[in-house]
Amino acid sequence: MSSLAHERQKTAALARSLAVSQAAFYVYVSASKRTQARAANQP
């Protein structure tokens, strides 16, 4: 029983870290797009 709870905890931690990395990737991509757009707008 305790091993099942431990597995669930491990899975939750994995999902949380995955969500954090996805959010960081999204922020990075949007920031790079913004930078590229700014560079393209300059004469």
PDB file of N, CA and C in Angstrom:
ATOM      1  N   MET A   1       0.839  -1.204   0.000  1.00  0.00           N
ATOM      2  CA  MET A   1       0.000   0.000   0.000  1.00  0.00           C
ATOM      3  C   MET A   1       0.879   1.262   0.000  1.00  0.00           C
ATOM      4  N   SER A   2       1.903   1.242   0.859  1.00  0.00           N
ATOM      5  CA  SER A   2       2.762   2.418   0.932  1.00  0.00           C
ATOM      6  C   SER A   2       3.567   2.577  -0.356  1.00  0.00           C
ATOM      7  N   SER A   3       3.894   1.447  -0.996  1.00  0.00           N
ATOM      8  CA  SER A   3       4.651   1.531  -2.240  1.00  0.00           C
ATOM      9  C   SER A   3       3.803   2.176  -3.336  1.00  0.00           C
ATOM     10  N   LEU A   4       2.493   1.915  -3.310  1.00  0.00           N
ATOM     11  CA  LEU A   4       1.594   2.515  -4.302  1.00  0.00           C
ATOM     12  C   LEU A   4       1.541   4.034  -4.097  1.00  0.00           C
ATOM     13  N   ALA A   5       1.460   4.450  -2.845  1.00  0.00           N
ATOM     14  CA  ALA A   5       1.433   5.883  -2.543  1.00  0.00           C
ATOM     15  C   ALA A   5       2.755   6.524  -2.954  1.00  0.00           C
ATOM     16  N   HIS A   6       3.838   5.786  -2.750  1.00  0.00           N
ATOM     17  CA  HIS A   6       5.150   6.317  -3.126  1.00  0.00           C
ATOM     18  C   HIS A   6       5.237   6.474  -4.645  1.00  0.00           C
ATOM     19  N   GLU A   7       4.739   5.485  -5.373  1.00  0.00           N
ATOM     20  CA  GLU A   7       4.746   5.557  -6.836  1.00  0.00           C
ATOM     21  C   GLU A   7       3.908   6.745  -7.313  1.00  0.00           C
ATOM     22  N   ARG A   8       2.767   6.945  -6.664  1.00  0.00           N
ATOM     23  CA  ARG A   8       1.886   8.053  -7.040  1.00  0.00           C
ATOM     24  C   ARG A   8       2.591   9.386  -6.788  1.00  0.00           C
ATOM     25  N   GLN A   9       3.317   9.449  -5.662  1.00  0.00           N
ATOM     26  CA  GLN A   9       4.041  10.669  -5.317  1.00  0.00           C
ATOM     27  C   GLN A   9       5.127  10.937  -6.358  1.00  0.00           C
ATOM     28  N   LYS A  10       5.818   9.853  -6.759  1.00  0.00           N
ATOM     29  CA  LYS A  10       6.883   9.978  -7.742  1.00  0.00           C
ATOM     30  C   LYS A  10       6.302  10.446  -9.076  1.00  0.00           C
ATOM     31  N   THR A  11       5.158   9.887  -9.452  1.00  0.00           N
ATOM     32  CA  THR A  11       4.517  10.264 -10.709  1.00  0.00           C
ATOM     33  C   THR A  11       4.079  11.727 -10.671  1.00  0.00           C
ATOM     34  N   ALA A  12       3.552  12.161  -9.523  1.00  0.00           N
ATOM     35  CA  ALA A  12       3.120  13.552  -9.393  1.00  0.00           C
ATOM     36  C   ALA A  12       4.319  14.496  -9.513  1.00  0.00           C
ATOM     37  N   ALA A  13       5.444  14.109  -8.910  1.00  0.00           N
ATOM     38  CA  ALA A  13       6.639  14.942  -8.973  1.00  0.00           C
ATOM     39  C   ALA A  13       7.147  15.015 -10.414  1.00  0.00           C
ATOM     40  N   LEU A  14       7.069  13.880 -11.117  1.00  0.00           N
ATOM     41  CA  LEU A  14       7.520  13.840 -12.510  1.00  0.00           C
ATOM     42  C   LEU A  14       6.635  14.732 -13.380  1.00  0.00           C
ATOM     43  N   ALA A  15       5.320  14.642 -13.165  1.00  0.00           N
ATOM     44  CA  ALA A  15       4.385  15.457 -13.943  1.00  0.00           C
ATOM     45  C   ALA A  15       4.604  16.942 -13.656  1.00  0.00           C
ATOM     46  N   ARG A  16       4.907  17.253 -12.385  1.00  0.00           N
ATOM     47  CA  ARG A  16       5.122  18.653 -12.017  1.00  0.00           C
ATOM     48  C   ARG A  16       6.377  19.191 -12.697  1.00  0.00           C
ATOM     49  N   SER A  17       7.439  18.399 -12.681  1.00  0.00           N
ATOM     50  CA  SER A  17       8.682  18.856 -13.308  1.00  0.00           C
ATOM     51  C   SER A  17       8.506  18.976 -14.816  1.00  0.00           C
ATOM     52  N   LEU A  18       7.707  18.089 -15.399  1.00  0.00           N
ATOM     53  CA  LEU A  18       7.447  18.156 -16.834  1.00  0.00           C
ATOM     54  C   LEU A  18       6.678  19.433 -17.167  1.00  0.00           C
ATOM     55  N   ALA A  19       5.688  19.760 -16.334  1.00  0.00           N
ATOM     56  CA  ALA A  19       4.905  20.971 -16.561  1.00  0.00           C
ATOM     57  C   ALA A  19       5.787  22.211 -16.426  1.00  0.00           C
ATOM     58  N   VAL A  20       6.686  22.193 -15.458  1.00  0.00           N
ATOM     59  CA  VAL A  20       7.584  23.338 -15.258  1.00  0.00           C
ATOM     60  C   VAL A  20       8.500  23.509 -16.460  1.00  0.00           C
ATOM     61  N   SER A  21       9.032  22.392 -16.968  1.00  0.00           N
ATOM     62  CA  SER A  21       9.937  22.489 -18.119  1.00  0.00           C
ATOM     63  C   SER A  21       9.180  22.942 -19.367  1.00  0.00           C
ATOM     64  N   GLN A  22       7.935  22.492 -19.505  1.00  0.00           N
ATOM     65  CA  GLN A  22       7.128  22.920 -20.650  1.00  0.00           C
ATOM     66  C   GLN A  22       6.850  24.423 -20.564  1.00  0.00           C
ATOM     67  N   ALA A  23       6.555  24.901 -19.353  1.00  0.00           N
ATOM     68  CA  ALA A  23       6.284  26.330 -19.178  1.00  0.00           C
ATOM     69  C   ALA A  23       7.537  27.150 -19.480  1.00  0.00           C
ATOM     70  N   ALA A  24       8.697  26.659 -19.034  1.00  0.00           N
ATOM     71  CA  ALA A  24       9.950  27.369 -19.285  1.00  0.00           C
ATOM     72  C   ALA A  24      10.236  27.410 -20.784  1.00  0.00           C
ATOM     73  N   PHE A  25       9.959  26.289 -21.473  1.00  0.00           N
ATOM     74  CA  PHE A  25      10.184  26.232 -22.911  1.00  0.00           C
ATOM     75  C   PHE A  25       9.267  27.216 -23.635  1.00  0.00           C
ATOM     76  N   TYR A  26       8.009  27.282 -23.195  1.00  0.00           N
ATOM     77  CA  TYR A  26       7.052  28.199 -23.819  1.00  0.00           C
ATOM     78  C   TYR A  26       7.498  29.650 -23.638  1.00  0.00           C
ATOM     79  N   VAL A  27       7.960  29.969 -22.430  1.00  0.00           N
ATOM     80  CA  VAL A  27       8.423  31.330 -22.151  1.00  0.00           C
ATOM     81  C   VAL A  27       9.636  31.655 -23.018  1.00  0.00           C
ATOM     82  N   TYR A  28      10.538  30.671 -23.142  1.00  0.00           N
ATOM     83  CA  TYR A  28      11.739  30.887 -23.961  1.00  0.00           C
ATOM     84  C   TYR A  28      11.372  31.118 -25.428  1.00  0.00           C
ATOM     85  N   VAL A  29      10.459  30.297 -25.949  1.00  0.00           N
ATOM     86  CA  VAL A  29      10.063  30.428 -27.355  1.00  0.00           C
ATOM     87  C   VAL A  29       9.363  31.763 -27.607  1.00  0.00           C
ATOM     88  N   SER A  30       8.465  32.139 -26.714  1.00  0.00           N
ATOM     89  CA  SER A  30       7.753  33.403 -26.918  1.00  0.00           C
ATOM     90  C   SER A  30       8.719  34.587 -26.818  1.00  0.00           C
ATOM     91  N   ALA A  31       9.688  34.491 -25.915  1.00  0.00           N
ATOM     92  CA  ALA A  31      10.667  35.574 -25.774  1.00  0.00           C
ATOM     93  C   ALA A  31      11.541  35.662 -27.017  1.00  0.00           C
ATOM     94  N   SER A  32      11.937  34.525 -27.561  1.00  0.00           N
ATOM     95  CA  SER A  32      12.786  34.552 -28.754  1.00  0.00           C
ATOM     96  C   SER A  32      11.998  35.070 -29.957  1.00  0.00           C
ATOM     97  N   LYS A  33      10.720  34.722 -30.032  1.00  0.00           N
ATOM     98  CA  LYS A  33       9.886  35.232 -31.130  1.00  0.00           C
ATOM     99  C   LYS A  33       9.765  36.743 -31.029  1.00  0.00           C
ATOM    100  N   ARG A  34       9.586  37.237 -29.806  1.00  0.00           N
ATOM    101  CA  ARG A  34       9.456  38.667 -29.595  1.00  0.00           C
ATOM    102  C   ARG A  34      10.752  39.367 -30.001  1.00  0.00           C
ATOM    103  N   THR A  35      11.884  38.763 -29.645  1.00  0.00           N
ATOM    104  CA  THR A  35      13.185  39.344 -29.985  1.00  0.00           C
ATOM    105  C   THR A  35      13.384  39.360 -31.497  1.00  0.00           C
ATOM    106  N   GLN A  36      12.993  38.276 -32.160  1.00  0.00           N
ATOM    107  CA  GLN A  36      13.140  38.213 -33.623  1.00  0.00           C
ATOM    108  C   GLN A  36      12.249  39.249 -34.292  1.00  0.00           C
ATOM    109  N   ALA A  37      11.033  39.411 -33.772  1.00  0.00           N
ATOM    110  CA  ALA A  37      10.120  40.391 -34.362  1.00  0.00           C
ATOM    111  C   ALA A  37      10.679  41.800 -34.188  1.00  0.00           C
ATOM    112  N   ARG A  38      11.265  42.070 -33.024  1.00  0.00           N
ATOM    113  CA  ARG A  38      11.838  43.388 -32.761  1.00  0.00           C
ATOM    114  C   ARG A  38      13.017  43.634 -33.710  1.00  0.00           C
ATOM    115  N   ALA A  39      13.836  42.600 -33.912  1.00  0.00           N
ATOM    116  CA  ALA A  39      14.994  42.745 -34.803  1.00  0.00           C
ATOM    117  C   ALA A  39      14.533  42.943 -36.247  1.00  0.00           C
ATOM    118  N   ALA A  40      13.440  42.284 -36.644  1.00  0.00           N
ATOM    119  CA  ALA A  40      12.952  42.404 -38.021  1.00  0.00           C
ATOM    120  C   ALA A  40      12.324  43.779 -38.258  1.00  0.00           C
ATOM    121  N   ASN A  41      11.771  44.390 -37.210  1.00  0.00           N
ATOM    122  CA  ASN A  41      11.112  45.685 -37.370  1.00  0.00           C
ATOM    123  C   ASN A  41      12.100  46.831 -37.487  1.00  0.00           C
ATOM    124  N   GLN A  42      13.318  46.616 -37.017  1.00  0.00           N
ATOM    125  CA  GLN A  42      14.297  47.701 -37.074  1.00  0.00           C
ATOM    126  C   GLN A  42      14.790  47.909 -38.506  1.00  0.00           C
ATOM    127  N   PRO A  43      15.042  49.137 -38.901  1.00  0.00           N
ATOM    128  CA  PRO A  43      15.492  49.435 -40.262  1.00  0.00           C
ATOM    129  C   PRO A  43      16.902  48.904 -40.533  1.00  0.00           C
TER     130      PRO A  43
END
